[in-house]
Amino acid sequence: MSILVLGGAGYIGSHTVRALIEAGRDVVVADNLVTGHRAAVHPQARLYEGDLSDRAFLDRLLERESIDGVIHFAAYSLVGESVSNPLKYYRNNLCGTEVLLEALVAHGVERIVFSSTAATYGEPERIPILESDRTQPTNPYGETKLSMEKMIRWAGRAHNLRYVALRYFNACGALPDGSIGEDHQPETHLIPIVLQVALGRRERLDIFGGDYPTPDGTCVRDYIHVCDLADAHIRALTYLEQGGQSDVFNLGNGVGFSNLQVVETARAVTGHPIPSSIEARRPGDPATLVASSDKAARVLGWQPRYTDLGEIIATAYRWHRSHPQGYGDR
Ligand code: UFG
C-alpha cells in the first residue's frame, strides 16, 4: 500500500516525502507544479502531474495506485495574495479539496492528514494559542483553511473518513544536507528574505512595523523547522493507522522570536550586517503568534528537534547558499 502526497513538490510536502521514504513508505506524489518544483520530488516517489480539482486525474491515479492514506499539502498560501484574489483561494483550497474528498470517498480511502495554519486563529485571544481557542481568520487564506477543516470534519462523519489537521506556525529551515529547501516565487517570508540580503540578492530588509505591543515593537512568531513538521505528518498518519480519532493539532516550538531577534540571529549565523530599517506595518499581521503544542506532544508523541533559532536559520542558509536561484525552474 502507498501514501499519496498531494503537493509533494512543494516546500513542506517535499520534506515530508523525503521523511516518508526514509521511514520505508511507498510514496506517490500528485502536484500540478504551479508552485511546486519537479526537482524537489524525491526520485523514489512516483510523480503524477495534475490538479486536485481534476476528478478524472484523481480517479486515474486512485485506480492505478493502491492508496491507503493521503497527506494533503496542495494549496495556495500567500496571505496578501489571498486578500487581493480571494476567489483563487476558495477555488483551489476549498473547491479543490471538495473534489479530492469526493474521489477519496469513492475509492474507499479512509485516512487524510492535511495542512492547516495558525492563520485559522486570526488575532489570538491569548498566548500560547490552544487548539480550542477562538478561530476567527483575518484573511481569505486562513478562512479557506478553516473551511477545509470543517468540510473534512463533516465529510468524515458521513463517510468513514478520519483526519488530522495540522495547524503550522511559521515553517522554516531546510533539509540539513542542503539538497531541498524553500523556493517561493515571489518570496514573502521573513527568513528567506533575510538570507537573500545576506547573500547579496537584495539590498536590504524592510521590517514591517516597529510599534507593536511586543518587547521590541516588532512582531513575534513561533518558528518551526520543516523537518519537525515532516516528522509530525508521519506521526499523524501512524496515529490514524492505529485507530486514532479525527483531531486538530498545533505545531510550533512554543517560543516566540521578534523580527529583530530573527535578523540579529541571521547576522550571527551569516556574518553579514544585513542592513534593515523599520517600515510601515503590513496589513493583517497579528502582533504575536506562539503555539501551545502540548496536545501534539501528548497525543502524537511529537517533540521538535530543532529548538535553536540559530541552528534552524543555519539549515536554511545552507540551502540558499548552495541554490541561489532556488530550483532554477522559474
Ligand atoms: N516580515 C518583515 N519583512 C519582510 C517579510 C516579513 O518584516 O520582508 C515580517 C512580517 O511582517 C511578520 C514576520 O516577518 O511580522 C513573519 O512574516 P512571514 O511572512 O515570514 O510569516 P507570517 O507570520 O506572515 O505567515 C506565516 C505563514 C502563513 C500563515 C501565517 C499565520 O507563512 O502561511 O504565518 O499568520 F498564514
PDB file of C-alpha atoms in Angstrom, residues 26-322:
ATOM      1  CA  ASP A  26       5.978   3.734  -0.681  1.00  0.00           C
ATOM      2  CA  VAL A  27       5.077   7.246  -1.862  1.00  0.00           C
ATOM      3  CA  VAL A  28       3.015   8.633  -4.732  1.00  0.00           C
ATOM      4  CA  VAL A  29       3.161  12.399  -5.313  1.00  0.00           C
ATOM      5  CA  ALA A  30       0.468  14.417  -7.093  1.00  0.00           C
ATOM      6  CA  ASP A  31       1.351  18.011  -7.904  1.00  0.00           C
ATOM      7  CA  ASN A  32       0.336  20.484 -10.599  1.00  0.00           C
ATOM      8  CA  LEU A  33       3.820  22.061 -10.375  1.00  0.00           C
ATOM      9  CA  VAL A  34       2.336  25.570 -10.323  1.00  0.00           C
ATOM     10  CA  THR A  35       4.154  26.487  -7.122  1.00  0.00           C
ATOM     11  CA  GLY A  36       5.926  23.142  -6.608  1.00  0.00           C
ATOM     12  CA  HIS A  37       9.167  22.057  -8.274  1.00  0.00           C
ATOM     13  CA  ARG A  38       9.829  18.836 -10.178  1.00  0.00           C
ATOM     14  CA  ALA A  39      13.395  18.751  -8.838  1.00  0.00           C
ATOM     15  CA  ALA A  40      12.065  18.776  -5.257  1.00  0.00           C
ATOM     16  CA  VAL A  41      10.321  15.424  -5.742  1.00  0.00           C
ATOM     17  CA  HIS A  42      12.269  12.528  -4.308  1.00  0.00           C
ATOM     18  CA  PRO A  43      13.449  10.151  -7.078  1.00  0.00           C
ATOM     19  CA  GLN A  44      11.877   7.178  -5.300  1.00  0.00           C
ATOM     20  CA  ALA A  45       8.409   8.784  -5.318  1.00  0.00           C
ATOM     21  CA  ARG A  46       6.127   8.317  -8.344  1.00  0.00           C
ATOM     22  CA  LEU A  47       5.067  11.757  -9.582  1.00  0.00           C
ATOM     23  CA  TYR A  48       1.671  12.328 -11.198  1.00  0.00           C
ATOM     24  CA  GLU A  49       1.421  15.791 -12.682  1.00  0.00           C
ATOM     25  CA  GLY A  50      -2.103  17.122 -12.380  1.00  0.00           C
ATOM     26  CA  ASP A  51      -4.557  19.147 -10.389  1.00  0.00           C
ATOM     27  CA  LEU A  52      -6.592  18.071  -7.388  1.00  0.00           C
ATOM     28  CA  SER A  53      -9.664  19.763  -8.830  1.00  0.00           C
ATOM     29  CA  ASP A  54      -9.444  17.413 -11.850  1.00  0.00           C
ATOM     30  CA  ARG A  55     -11.630  14.492 -10.807  1.00  0.00           C
ATOM     31  CA  ALA A  56     -10.667  12.341 -13.828  1.00  0.00           C
ATOM     32  CA  PHE A  57      -6.972  12.808 -12.948  1.00  0.00           C
ATOM     33  CA  LEU A  58      -7.611  11.741  -9.347  1.00  0.00           C
ATOM     34  CA  ASP A  59      -9.717   8.762 -10.423  1.00  0.00           C
ATOM     35  CA  ARG A  60      -6.996   7.544 -12.784  1.00  0.00           C
ATOM     36  CA  LEU A  61      -4.372   7.858 -10.054  1.00  0.00           C
ATOM     37  CA  LEU A  62      -6.520   6.136  -7.414  1.00  0.00           C
ATOM     38  CA  GLU A  63      -7.370   3.295  -9.805  1.00  0.00           C
ATOM     39  CA  ARG A  64      -3.759   2.710 -10.755  1.00  0.00           C
ATOM     40  CA  GLU A  65      -2.190   3.016  -7.303  1.00  0.00           C
ATOM     41  CA  SER A  66      -3.093   1.258  -4.086  1.00  0.00           C
ATOM     42  CA  ILE A  67      -3.516   4.236  -1.758  1.00  0.00           C
ATOM     43  CA  ASP A  68      -4.418   3.756   1.896  1.00  0.00           C
ATOM     44  CA  GLY A  69      -3.577   7.190   3.277  1.00  0.00           C
ATOM     45  CA  VAL A  70      -3.357  10.737   1.972  1.00  0.00           C
ATOM     46  CA  ILE A  71      -1.294  13.737   3.083  1.00  0.00           C
ATOM     47  CA  HIS A  72      -2.688  16.891   1.551  1.00  0.00           C
ATOM     48  CA  PHE A  73      -0.445  19.969   1.154  1.00  0.00           C
ATOM     49  CA  ALA A  74      -1.815  21.206  -2.173  1.00  0.00           C
ATOM     50  CA  ALA A  75      -2.945  24.767  -1.504  1.00  0.00           C
ATOM     51  CA  TYR A  76      -2.075  28.378  -2.182  1.00  0.00           C
ATOM     52  CA  SER A  77      -0.652  30.025   0.918  1.00  0.00           C
ATOM     53  CA  LEU A  78       0.148  33.703   0.368  1.00  0.00           C
ATOM     54  CA  VAL A  79      -1.816  35.794   2.823  1.00  0.00           C
ATOM     55  CA  GLY A  80      -1.500  39.049   0.833  1.00  0.00           C
ATOM     56  CA  GLU A  81      -2.495  37.431  -2.450  1.00  0.00           C
ATOM     57  CA  SER A  82      -5.497  35.837  -0.770  1.00  0.00           C
ATOM     58  CA  VAL A  83      -6.754  39.305   0.191  1.00  0.00           C
ATOM     59  CA  SER A  84      -6.422  40.673  -3.354  1.00  0.00           C
ATOM     60  CA  ASN A  85      -7.628  37.485  -5.094  1.00  0.00           C
ATOM     61  CA  PRO A  86      -9.854  35.604  -2.620  1.00  0.00           C
ATOM     62  CA  LEU A  87     -11.703  33.548  -5.220  1.00  0.00           C
ATOM     63  CA  LYS A  88      -8.452  31.952  -6.366  1.00  0.00           C
ATOM     64  CA  TYR A  89      -8.058  30.702  -2.783  1.00  0.00           C
ATOM     65  CA  TYR A  90     -11.644  29.487  -2.490  1.00  0.00           C
ATOM     66  CA  ARG A  91     -11.402  27.710  -5.849  1.00  0.00           C
ATOM     67  CA  ASN A  92      -8.115  25.958  -5.220  1.00  0.00           C
ATOM     68  CA  ASN A  93      -8.024  25.420  -1.466  1.00  0.00           C
ATOM     69  CA  LEU A  94     -11.687  24.754  -0.817  1.00  0.00           C
ATOM     70  CA  CYS A  95     -13.232  23.594  -4.117  1.00  0.00           C
ATOM     71  CA  GLY A  96     -10.131  21.548  -4.940  1.00  0.00           C
ATOM     72  CA  THR A  97     -10.317  19.814  -1.571  1.00  0.00           C
ATOM     73  CA  GLU A  98     -14.025  19.104  -2.122  1.00  0.00           C
ATOM     74  CA  VAL A  99     -13.215  17.277  -5.382  1.00  0.00           C
ATOM     75  CA  LEU A 100     -10.421  15.408  -3.624  1.00  0.00           C
ATOM     76  CA  LEU A 101     -12.756  14.297  -0.829  1.00  0.00           C
ATOM     77  CA  GLU A 102     -15.332  13.023  -3.317  1.00  0.00           C
ATOM     78  CA  ALA A 103     -12.621  10.982  -5.031  1.00  0.00           C
ATOM     79  CA  LEU A 104     -11.300   9.608  -1.716  1.00  0.00           C
ATOM     80  CA  VAL A 105     -14.796   8.588  -0.611  1.00  0.00           C
ATOM     81  CA  ALA A 106     -15.495   6.954  -3.991  1.00  0.00           C
ATOM     82  CA  HIS A 107     -12.257   4.956  -3.788  1.00  0.00           C
ATOM     83  CA  GLY A 108     -12.644   3.999  -0.136  1.00  0.00           C
ATOM     84  CA  VAL A 109      -9.609   5.913   1.216  1.00  0.00           C
ATOM     85  CA  GLU A 110     -10.227   6.400   4.933  1.00  0.00           C
ATOM     86  CA  ARG A 111      -7.338   8.499   6.250  1.00  0.00           C
ATOM     87  CA  ILE A 112      -6.178  12.025   5.497  1.00  0.00           C
ATOM     88  CA  VAL A 113      -3.604  14.286   7.150  1.00  0.00           C
ATOM     89  CA  PHE A 114      -3.679  17.849   5.899  1.00  0.00           C
ATOM     90  CA  SER A 115      -2.044  21.238   6.263  1.00  0.00           C
ATOM     91  CA  SER A 116      -3.853  23.850   8.221  1.00  0.00           C
ATOM     92  CA  THR A 117      -2.374  27.019   9.649  1.00  0.00           C
ATOM     93  CA  ALA A 118      -2.028  29.407  12.556  1.00  0.00           C
ATOM     94  CA  ALA A 119      -3.926  31.825  10.293  1.00  0.00           C
ATOM     95  CA  THR A 120      -7.138  29.983  11.294  1.00  0.00           C
ATOM     96  CA  TYR A 121      -6.939  31.797  14.664  1.00  0.00           C
ATOM     97  CA  GLY A 122      -6.695  35.351  13.360  1.00  0.00           C
ATOM     98  CA  GLU A 123      -5.874  37.764  16.182  1.00  0.00           C
ATOM     99  CA  PRO A 124      -5.289  35.380  19.107  1.00  0.00           C
ATOM    100  CA  GLU A 125      -7.243  35.570  22.359  1.00  0.00           C
ATOM    101  CA  ARG A 126      -4.187  34.582  24.399  1.00  0.00           C
ATOM    102  CA  ILE A 127      -0.621  33.312  24.078  1.00  0.00           C
ATOM    103  CA  PRO A 128       0.280  30.482  23.776  1.00  0.00           C
ATOM    104  CA  ILE A 129      -2.593  29.532  21.499  1.00  0.00           C
ATOM    105  CA  LEU A 130      -4.513  26.329  22.202  1.00  0.00           C
ATOM    106  CA  GLU A 131      -6.408  24.338  19.565  1.00  0.00           C
ATOM    107  CA  SER A 132      -9.643  25.049  21.438  1.00  0.00           C
ATOM    108  CA  ASP A 133      -9.177  28.849  21.219  1.00  0.00           C
ATOM    109  CA  ARG A 134     -11.381  31.049  19.069  1.00  0.00           C
ATOM    110  CA  THR A 135     -10.852  30.726  15.313  1.00  0.00           C
ATOM    111  CA  GLN A 136     -11.568  33.990  13.549  1.00  0.00           C
ATOM    112  CA  PRO A 137      -9.346  34.339  10.466  1.00  0.00           C
ATOM    113  CA  THR A 138      -8.412  37.828   9.318  1.00  0.00           C
ATOM    114  CA  ASN A 139      -7.703  36.887   5.690  1.00  0.00           C
ATOM    115  CA  PRO A 140      -9.146  34.589   2.992  1.00  0.00           C
ATOM    116  CA  TYR A 141      -6.175  32.211   3.220  1.00  0.00           C
ATOM    117  CA  GLY A 142      -6.926  31.422   6.874  1.00  0.00           C
ATOM    118  CA  GLU A 143     -10.647  31.376   6.118  1.00  0.00           C
ATOM    119  CA  THR A 144     -10.263  28.767   3.341  1.00  0.00           C
ATOM    120  CA  LYS A 145      -8.092  26.603   5.597  1.00  0.00           C
ATOM    121  CA  LEU A 146     -10.643  26.777   8.409  1.00  0.00           C
ATOM    122  CA  SER A 147     -13.425  25.948   5.931  1.00  0.00           C
ATOM    123  CA  MET A 148     -11.358  22.981   4.715  1.00  0.00           C
ATOM    124  CA  GLU A 149     -11.100  21.737   8.279  1.00  0.00           C
ATOM    125  CA  LYS A 150     -14.869  21.999   8.708  1.00  0.00           C
ATOM    126  CA  MET A 151     -15.659  20.388   5.365  1.00  0.00           C
ATOM    127  CA  ILE A 152     -13.375  17.448   6.113  1.00  0.00           C
ATOM    128  CA  ARG A 153     -14.915  17.099   9.575  1.00  0.00           C
ATOM    129  CA  TRP A 154     -18.465  16.828   8.219  1.00  0.00           C
ATOM    130  CA  ALA A 155     -17.451  14.606   5.298  1.00  0.00           C
ATOM    131  CA  GLY A 156     -15.516  12.401   7.701  1.00  0.00           C
ATOM    132  CA  ARG A 157     -18.536  11.875   9.930  1.00  0.00           C
ATOM    133  CA  ALA A 158     -20.710  10.939   6.975  1.00  0.00           C
ATOM    134  CA  HIS A 159     -18.236   8.775   5.070  1.00  0.00           C
ATOM    135  CA  ASN A 160     -15.990   6.896   7.455  1.00  0.00           C
ATOM    136  CA  LEU A 161     -13.013   9.159   6.772  1.00  0.00           C
ATOM    137  CA  ARG A 162     -10.717  10.040   9.663  1.00  0.00           C
ATOM    138  CA  TYR A 163      -8.435  13.078   9.533  1.00  0.00           C
ATOM    139  CA  VAL A 164      -5.727  15.003  11.317  1.00  0.00           C
ATOM    140  CA  ALA A 165      -5.479  18.751  10.656  1.00  0.00           C
ATOM    141  CA  LEU A 166      -2.056  20.216  11.460  1.00  0.00           C
ATOM    142  CA  ARG A 167      -2.016  23.935  12.176  1.00  0.00           C
ATOM    143  CA  TYR A 168       1.537  25.040  11.435  1.00  0.00           C
ATOM    144  CA  PHE A 169       3.001  28.196  12.843  1.00  0.00           C
ATOM    145  CA  ASN A 170       5.989  29.669  10.923  1.00  0.00           C
ATOM    146  CA  ALA A 171       7.564  26.911   8.836  1.00  0.00           C
ATOM    147  CA  CYS A 172      11.260  27.495   8.124  1.00  0.00           C
ATOM    148  CA  GLY A 173      14.632  25.842   7.626  1.00  0.00           C
ATOM    149  CA  ALA A 174      15.669  23.193   5.116  1.00  0.00           C
ATOM    150  CA  LEU A 175      16.921  19.635   4.975  1.00  0.00           C
ATOM    151  CA  PRO A 176      20.315  19.842   6.760  1.00  0.00           C
ATOM    152  CA  ASP A 177      22.226  18.460   3.744  1.00  0.00           C
ATOM    153  CA  GLY A 178      21.039  21.488   1.724  1.00  0.00           C
ATOM    154  CA  SER A 179      19.543  19.379  -1.092  1.00  0.00           C
ATOM    155  CA  ILE A 180      15.953  20.634  -0.797  1.00  0.00           C
ATOM    156  CA  GLY A 181      14.557  23.813   0.692  1.00  0.00           C
ATOM    157  CA  GLU A 182      12.239  26.780   0.337  1.00  0.00           C
ATOM    158  CA  ASP A 183      11.721  28.312  -3.126  1.00  0.00           C
ATOM    159  CA  HIS A 184       8.709  30.605  -3.420  1.00  0.00           C
ATOM    160  CA  GLN A 185       8.131  32.998  -6.308  1.00  0.00           C
ATOM    161  CA  PRO A 186       7.604  35.675  -5.156  1.00  0.00           C
ATOM    162  CA  GLU A 187       9.225  35.207  -1.753  1.00  0.00           C
ATOM    163  CA  THR A 188       7.352  36.937   1.063  1.00  0.00           C
ATOM    164  CA  HIS A 189       8.604  35.139   4.180  1.00  0.00           C
ATOM    165  CA  LEU A 190      10.957  36.739   6.654  1.00  0.00           C
ATOM    166  CA  ILE A 191      13.797  34.196   6.962  1.00  0.00           C
ATOM    167  CA  PRO A 192      14.352  33.586   3.215  1.00  0.00           C
ATOM    168  CA  ILE A 193      14.248  37.341   2.580  1.00  0.00           C
ATOM    169  CA  VAL A 194      16.768  37.995   5.359  1.00  0.00           C
ATOM    170  CA  LEU A 195      19.055  35.342   3.858  1.00  0.00           C
ATOM    171  CA  GLN A 196      18.691  36.811   0.370  1.00  0.00           C
ATOM    172  CA  VAL A 197      20.063  40.052   1.816  1.00  0.00           C
ATOM    173  CA  ALA A 198      22.944  38.120   3.403  1.00  0.00           C
ATOM    174  CA  LEU A 199      23.681  36.526   0.029  1.00  0.00           C
ATOM    175  CA  GLY A 200      23.692  39.859  -1.783  1.00  0.00           C
ATOM    176  CA  ARG A 201      20.495  39.121  -3.722  1.00  0.00           C
ATOM    177  CA  ARG A 202      18.632  42.016  -2.056  1.00  0.00           C
ATOM    178  CA  GLU A 203      19.931  45.346  -0.864  1.00  0.00           C
ATOM    179  CA  ARG A 204      18.173  45.475   2.460  1.00  0.00           C
ATOM    180  CA  LEU A 205      15.338  44.243   4.624  1.00  0.00           C
ATOM    181  CA  ASP A 206      12.182  46.199   5.366  1.00  0.00           C
ATOM    182  CA  ILE A 207      10.880  45.276   8.808  1.00  0.00           C
ATOM    183  CA  PHE A 208       7.135  45.723   8.738  1.00  0.00           C
ATOM    184  CA  GLY A 209       6.157  47.656  11.863  1.00  0.00           C
ATOM    185  CA  GLY A 210       8.067  48.748  14.963  1.00  0.00           C
ATOM    186  CA  ASP A 211       5.146  49.824  17.119  1.00  0.00           C
ATOM    187  CA  TYR A 212       3.506  46.517  18.018  1.00  0.00           C
ATOM    188  CA  PRO A 213       2.734  45.745  21.679  1.00  0.00           C
ATOM    189  CA  THR A 214       5.750  43.394  21.922  1.00  0.00           C
ATOM    190  CA  PRO A 215       9.028  43.760  23.887  1.00  0.00           C
ATOM    191  CA  ASP A 216      10.925  45.414  20.998  1.00  0.00           C
ATOM    192  CA  GLY A 217       7.938  46.665  18.992  1.00  0.00           C
ATOM    193  CA  THR A 218       8.302  44.156  16.128  1.00  0.00           C
ATOM    194  CA  CYS A 219       6.032  41.128  15.522  1.00  0.00           C
ATOM    195  CA  VAL A 220       6.721  37.899  17.360  1.00  0.00           C
ATOM    196  CA  ARG A 221       6.445  34.498  15.640  1.00  0.00           C
ATOM    197  CA  ASP A 222       6.941  30.830  16.510  1.00  0.00           C
ATOM    198  CA  TYR A 223       9.456  29.340  14.049  1.00  0.00           C
ATOM    199  CA  ILE A 224       9.214  25.620  13.469  1.00  0.00           C
ATOM    200  CA  HIS A 225      11.662  23.612  11.367  1.00  0.00           C
ATOM    201  CA  VAL A 226      10.291  21.959   8.233  1.00  0.00           C
ATOM    202  CA  CYS A 227      11.860  18.596   9.210  1.00  0.00           C
ATOM    203  CA  ASP A 228       9.965  18.712  12.524  1.00  0.00           C
ATOM    204  CA  LEU A 229       6.790  19.391  10.540  1.00  0.00           C
ATOM    205  CA  ALA A 230       7.577  16.410   8.298  1.00  0.00           C
ATOM    206  CA  ASP A 231       8.004  14.217  11.371  1.00  0.00           C
ATOM    207  CA  ALA A 232       4.621  15.379  12.705  1.00  0.00           C
ATOM    208  CA  HIS A 233       2.890  14.281   9.483  1.00  0.00           C
ATOM    209  CA  ILE A 234       4.291  10.782   9.768  1.00  0.00           C
ATOM    210  CA  ARG A 235       3.227  10.596  13.399  1.00  0.00           C
ATOM    211  CA  ALA A 236      -0.253  11.827  12.476  1.00  0.00           C
ATOM    212  CA  LEU A 237      -0.547   9.185   9.767  1.00  0.00           C
ATOM    213  CA  THR A 238       0.600   6.450  12.152  1.00  0.00           C
ATOM    214  CA  TYR A 239      -1.886   7.735  14.750  1.00  0.00           C
ATOM    215  CA  LEU A 240      -4.749   7.353  12.254  1.00  0.00           C
ATOM    216  CA  GLU A 241      -3.487   3.933  11.144  1.00  0.00           C
ATOM    217  CA  GLN A 242      -3.586   2.815  14.771  1.00  0.00           C
ATOM    218  CA  GLY A 243      -7.236   3.851  15.040  1.00  0.00           C
ATOM    219  CA  GLY A 244      -6.825   7.398  16.393  1.00  0.00           C
ATOM    220  CA  GLN A 245      -9.861   9.668  16.195  1.00  0.00           C
ATOM    221  CA  SER A 246     -10.040  12.737  13.970  1.00  0.00           C
ATOM    222  CA  ASP A 247      -8.395  15.734  15.589  1.00  0.00           C
ATOM    223  CA  VAL A 248      -6.551  19.018  15.117  1.00  0.00           C
ATOM    224  CA  PHE A 249      -3.068  19.874  16.416  1.00  0.00           C
ATOM    225  CA  ASN A 250      -0.923  22.989  16.601  1.00  0.00           C
ATOM    226  CA  LEU A 251       2.691  22.592  15.514  1.00  0.00           C
ATOM    227  CA  GLY A 252       5.153  25.129  16.843  1.00  0.00           C
ATOM    228  CA  ASN A 253       8.149  25.373  19.167  1.00  0.00           C
ATOM    229  CA  GLY A 254       6.196  27.278  21.802  1.00  0.00           C
ATOM    230  CA  VAL A 255       8.789  30.069  21.810  1.00  0.00           C
ATOM    231  CA  GLY A 256       8.379  33.445  20.167  1.00  0.00           C
ATOM    232  CA  PHE A 257      11.094  35.435  18.376  1.00  0.00           C
ATOM    233  CA  SER A 258      10.645  39.030  17.283  1.00  0.00           C
ATOM    234  CA  ASN A 259      11.518  40.103  13.763  1.00  0.00           C
ATOM    235  CA  LEU A 260      14.525  41.985  15.167  1.00  0.00           C
ATOM    236  CA  GLN A 261      15.688  38.860  17.006  1.00  0.00           C
ATOM    237  CA  VAL A 262      15.451  36.889  13.756  1.00  0.00           C
ATOM    238  CA  VAL A 263      17.606  39.474  11.976  1.00  0.00           C
ATOM    239  CA  GLU A 264      20.149  39.513  14.834  1.00  0.00           C
ATOM    240  CA  THR A 265      20.354  35.713  14.783  1.00  0.00           C
ATOM    241  CA  ALA A 266      20.785  35.689  10.997  1.00  0.00           C
ATOM    242  CA  ARG A 267      23.606  38.249  11.345  1.00  0.00           C
ATOM    243  CA  ALA A 268      25.370  35.905  13.766  1.00  0.00           C
ATOM    244  CA  VAL A 269      24.847  32.862  11.503  1.00  0.00           C
ATOM    245  CA  THR A 270      25.916  34.529   8.251  1.00  0.00           C
ATOM    246  CA  GLY A 271      28.436  37.128   9.443  1.00  0.00           C
ATOM    247  CA  HIS A 272      26.674  39.649   7.186  1.00  0.00           C
ATOM    248  CA  PRO A 273      25.468  43.013   8.577  1.00  0.00           C
ATOM    249  CA  ILE A 274      22.011  42.591   6.919  1.00  0.00           C
ATOM    250  CA  PRO A 275      21.003  46.233   6.617  1.00  0.00           C
ATOM    251  CA  SER A 276      17.427  46.771   7.692  1.00  0.00           C
ATOM    252  CA  SER A 277      15.019  49.507   8.627  1.00  0.00           C
ATOM    253  CA  ILE A 278      11.668  49.700  10.335  1.00  0.00           C
ATOM    254  CA  GLU A 279       8.910  50.483   7.852  1.00  0.00           C
ATOM    255  CA  ALA A 280       5.113  50.662   7.963  1.00  0.00           C
ATOM    256  CA  ARG A 281       3.108  47.725   9.274  1.00  0.00           C
ATOM    257  CA  ARG A 282       1.976  45.053   6.797  1.00  0.00           C
ATOM    258  CA  PRO A 283      -1.829  44.897   6.918  1.00  0.00           C
ATOM    259  CA  GLY A 284      -3.249  41.817   8.625  1.00  0.00           C
ATOM    260  CA  ASP A 285      -0.167  40.854  10.687  1.00  0.00           C
ATOM    261  CA  PRO A 286      -1.092  39.813  14.250  1.00  0.00           C
ATOM    262  CA  ALA A 287       1.390  41.156  16.836  1.00  0.00           C
ATOM    263  CA  THR A 288       2.241  37.774  18.377  1.00  0.00           C
ATOM    264  CA  LEU A 289       1.634  34.156  17.324  1.00  0.00           C
ATOM    265  CA  VAL A 290       3.022  31.447  19.578  1.00  0.00           C
ATOM    266  CA  ALA A 291       1.676  27.899  19.716  1.00  0.00           C
ATOM    267  CA  SER A 292       0.997  25.571  22.525  1.00  0.00           C
ATOM    268  CA  SER A 293       1.919  22.210  21.000  1.00  0.00           C
ATOM    269  CA  ASP A 294       1.243  20.286  24.218  1.00  0.00           C
ATOM    270  CA  LYS A 295      -1.552  18.341  22.551  1.00  0.00           C
ATOM    271  CA  ALA A 296       0.707  17.133  19.704  1.00  0.00           C
ATOM    272  CA  ALA A 297       3.290  16.110  22.315  1.00  0.00           C
ATOM    273  CA  ARG A 298       0.716  14.270  24.407  1.00  0.00           C
ATOM    274  CA  VAL A 299      -1.274  12.538  21.664  1.00  0.00           C
ATOM    275  CA  LEU A 300       1.247  12.128  18.825  1.00  0.00           C
ATOM    276  CA  GLY A 301       4.422  11.936  20.949  1.00  0.00           C
ATOM    277  CA  TRP A 302       5.811  14.811  18.832  1.00  0.00           C
ATOM    278  CA  GLN A 303       8.721  16.916  20.103  1.00  0.00           C
ATOM    279  CA  PRO A 304      10.538  19.375  17.821  1.00  0.00           C
ATOM    280  CA  ARG A 305      14.234  18.513  17.449  1.00  0.00           C
ATOM    281  CA  TYR A 306      15.195  21.963  16.147  1.00  0.00           C
ATOM    282  CA  THR A 307      14.681  24.302  19.072  1.00  0.00           C
ATOM    283  CA  ASP A 308      17.611  26.653  18.457  1.00  0.00           C
ATOM    284  CA  LEU A 309      16.779  29.504  16.066  1.00  0.00           C
ATOM    285  CA  GLY A 310      20.428  29.862  15.005  1.00  0.00           C
ATOM    286  CA  GLU A 311      20.586  26.201  14.016  1.00  0.00           C
ATOM    287  CA  ILE A 312      17.275  26.491  12.152  1.00  0.00           C
ATOM    288  CA  ILE A 313      18.495  29.523  10.203  1.00  0.00           C
ATOM    289  CA  ALA A 314      21.814  27.770   9.511  1.00  0.00           C
ATOM    290  CA  THR A 315      19.975  24.925   7.715  1.00  0.00           C
ATOM    291  CA  ALA A 316      18.060  27.456   5.590  1.00  0.00           C
ATOM    292  CA  TYR A 317      21.286  29.334   4.857  1.00  0.00           C
ATOM    293  CA  ARG A 318      22.974  26.151   3.631  1.00  0.00           C
ATOM    294  CA  TRP A 319      20.139  25.615   1.140  1.00  0.00           C
ATOM    295  CA  HIS A 320      20.014  29.233  -0.089  1.00  0.00           C
ATOM    296  CA  ARG A 321      23.805  29.458  -0.412  1.00  0.00           C
ATOM    297  CA  SER A 322      24.028  26.289  -2.488  1.00  0.00           C
TER     298      SER A 322
END
